[in-house]
């Protein structure tokens, strides 16, 4: 009996472009080649509440998401934008203390990045609505306080470079979402807070998302 | 306009149980809690050739795969086997030199584990065909030489523990494949070689897979 183990998936490779400021903030060196990790599709949050697992220090990272419109492998930079169907505003939630421990111990980032609700995303933005994806304003508020406010021109690696790089490793599929890294100002979110984030282009708001934060009830608890 | 960014996916969380011997082989400490990483669905290989990207030292890790039959979160150990639909023989191909560099630099494992063709899998094995998944023989040959030959009773964490752990972090979905770690004997594969791997239970062969190895043609090249 043959069972198809693979199906077309919307998995988000998450490219950490890490703009200079954020890299410095986290004590990271500015990378000379891109690197990325995978977030599970189960971490997507379209509506509802962001959950903080017990013992986790969870940071917000507001990011521009690139939605892939047709699959490909070894996509050249020069043709990469033909594979883009549109964009989405996303937040790459990260359990920073788990990520720090993983880095220190040489372990995968999948847990730190992969909890349920750790990838809140907004509505699909057709490609035509953003003329220049490298000149987009991303902002994030906790309650009423602005925490992140940056422009995607600070990306170390531009979108065509990211698409070329990822697709030289893994075939990109229609529906894949590539999150592209975050401006400076990352920091912890706490139960009871409300996160609002937005994407502006040409001084016009294109997308806004809003989520409240709650404590996660369940089996997981991180103990150092 | 709302576009559904998430769809049901067959993503394989890959649990590294790392039996004692393999952990020692790799100079790893035996972990006290499970850890895992994600392999992209694009890495599945049902037939065809395993590709070695340029500059990569690719190791074979033959593993027992657990196929999830119904989704769940916070699945208790005591009920975990009810969520298992069956099994599959798999190979967790790993670009060892990239993984070693990632460990050293505190970076994600996604590239080292995620190239196209890095997850060869066999046919679906119904649950009833394996009475005791912790007493299964896994073996792997390169050409005619046996390289790995172990029994799943050496797993540090049993399958119910793995399911409880993963599902306490990310909701498991129908079709997810959990690879459970490899016996000792991992080592490099080279273009021109043929990999044969098998899963035996109760002294009966349940599944065999066979793949030839080729050099990957394309943009990617790893330079230290
Ligand atoms: Mg990020
Ligand atoms: Mg990873
Ligand atoms: Mg493995």
Coordinates of C-alpha atoms in Angstrom, one line a residue, chain A residues 1-11 35-44 46 51 67-68 73-76 85 88 102-111 114-117 121-124 126 164-165 167-171 173-175 177 216-220, chain B residues 1-11 35-44 46 51 67-68 73-76 85 88 102-111 114-117 121-124 126 164-165 167-171 173-175 177 216-220:
Chain A
X1 CA 0.0 0.0 0.0
X2 CA 1.4 3.4 -1.0
X3 CA 0.5 6.4 1.0
X4 CA 1.5 9.8 -0.3
X5 CA 3.6 11.2 2.6
X6 CA 4.2 14.5 0.9
X7 CA 1.7 17.1 -0.1
X8 CA 1.9 20.6 -1.2
X9 CA 2.5 22.7 1.8
X10 CA 2.6 26.3 3.0
X11 CA 5.7 26.1 5.0
X35 CA 20.7 31.9 6.7
X36 CA 17.3 30.7 7.4
X37 CA 15.2 28.4 9.6
X38 CA 11.8 26.8 9.1
X39 CA 8.7 27.6 11.1
X40 CA 5.9 25.0 11.1
X41 CA 2.6 25.8 9.4
X42 CA 1.0 25.0 12.8
X43 CA 2.5 28.2 14.1
X44 CA 0.4 30.4 11.8
X46 CA -4.7 34.3 11.4
X51 CA 0.2 32.4 23.6
X67 CA 4.4 35.0 -0.7
X68 CA 5.7 32.6 -3.4
X73 CA 14.5 25.6 -7.8
X74 CA 17.7 27.5 -8.5
X75 CA 15.8 30.6 -9.2
X76 CA 18.2 33.3 -10.4
X85 CA 2.7 36.6 -5.9
X88 CA 2.0 39.6 4.0
X102 CA 20.0 26.6 21.6
X103 CA 22.7 28.9 20.2
X104 CA 24.9 28.2 23.2
X105 CA 24.4 24.4 22.9
X106 CA 24.5 24.2 19.2
X107 CA 21.0 22.9 19.0
X108 CA 18.2 23.6 16.5
X109 CA 16.0 26.7 16.7
X110 CA 12.8 24.9 15.8
X111 CA 11.4 24.9 19.3
X114 CA 7.9 26.9 16.4
X115 CA 5.3 27.1 19.1
X116 CA 1.7 27.3 18.1
X117 CA 0.7 31.0 17.5
X121 CA 0.1 36.9 9.8
X122 CA -2.1 39.4 8.1
X123 CA -4.1 39.4 4.9
X124 CA -2.6 38.5 1.6
X126 CA -1.3 41.5 -4.0
X164 CA 18.0 32.7 -5.1
X165 CA 19.6 31.4 -1.9
X167 CA 15.8 27.9 -3.8
X168 CA 19.4 26.8 -4.3
X169 CA 18.8 24.6 -1.2
X170 CA 15.1 23.7 -1.2
X171 CA 12.6 23.9 -4.0
X173 CA 6.5 25.9 -3.6
X174 CA 3.5 28.0 -4.4
X175 CA 2.2 29.3 -1.1
X177 CA 5.9 32.4 2.9
X216 CA -0.4 29.3 27.2
X217 CA -2.2 26.6 29.2
X218 CA -0.7 23.2 28.7
X219 CA 2.0 20.7 29.3
X220 CA 5.0 22.7 28.1
Chain B
X1 CA -8.9 40.0 0.0
X2 CA -8.2 37.1 2.3
X3 CA -5.9 34.4 1.1
X4 CA -5.5 31.3 3.3
X5 CA -1.7 31.2 4.0
X6 CA -1.9 28.0 5.9
X7 CA -2.9 24.6 4.6
X8 CA -2.7 21.1 6.0
X9 CA 0.8 19.9 5.5
X10 CA 2.9 16.9 5.8
X11 CA 5.9 18.4 7.5
X35 CA 14.9 18.0 20.9
X36 CA 13.9 18.2 17.3
X37 CA 14.2 20.1 14.1
X38 CA 12.0 20.5 11.1
X39 CA 12.7 19.1 7.6
X40 CA 10.8 20.7 4.7
X41 CA 8.3 18.6 2.8
X42 CA 10.4 19.5 -0.3
X43 CA 13.1 17.2 1.0
X44 CA 11.0 14.1 0.7
X46 CA 9.9 8.8 -2.8
X51 CA 21.7 14.5 -4.5
X67 CA 3.1 8.7 10.8
X68 CA 0.5 10.7 12.7
X73 CA -2.0 19.1 21.0
X74 CA -0.7 18.3 24.5
X75 CA -1.2 14.6 23.7
X76 CA -0.4 12.6 26.9
X85 CA -1.6 5.6 12.1
X88 CA 7.6 4.5 7.4
X102 CA 25.9 25.6 12.4
X103 CA 26.5 24.0 15.8
X104 CA 29.7 25.9 16.3
X105 CA 28.2 29.2 15.2
X106 CA 24.8 28.8 17.0
X107 CA 22.9 28.8 13.8
X108 CA 19.8 26.8 12.6
X109 CA 20.2 23.3 11.3
X110 CA 17.6 23.8 8.5
X111 CA 20.1 24.0 5.7
X114 CA 16.8 20.5 4.4
X115 CA 18.2 20.1 0.9
X116 CA 16.0 18.6 -1.7
X117 CA 16.2 14.7 -1.6
X121 CA 11.1 7.5 2.6
X122 CA 9.6 4.2 2.0
X123 CA 6.0 3.0 1.7
X124 CA 3.5 3.6 4.4
X126 CA 0.1 0.2 8.6
X164 CA 3.9 14.2 24.1
X165 CA 7.0 16.5 23.8
X167 CA 2.7 18.1 20.7
X168 CA 3.3 20.2 23.8
X169 CA 5.1 22.7 21.5
X170 CA 3.4 22.4 18.1
X171 CA 0.0 20.9 17.3
X173 CA -1.4 17.2 12.2
X174 CA -2.6 14.2 10.3
X175 CA 0.1 13.1 8.0
X177 CA 6.1 12.2 10.0
X216 CA 23.7 17.8 -7.3
X217 CA 23.8 20.2 -10.3
X218 CA 22.9 23.7 -9.5
X219 CA 23.7 27.0 -7.8
X220 CA 24.5 25.9 -4.3

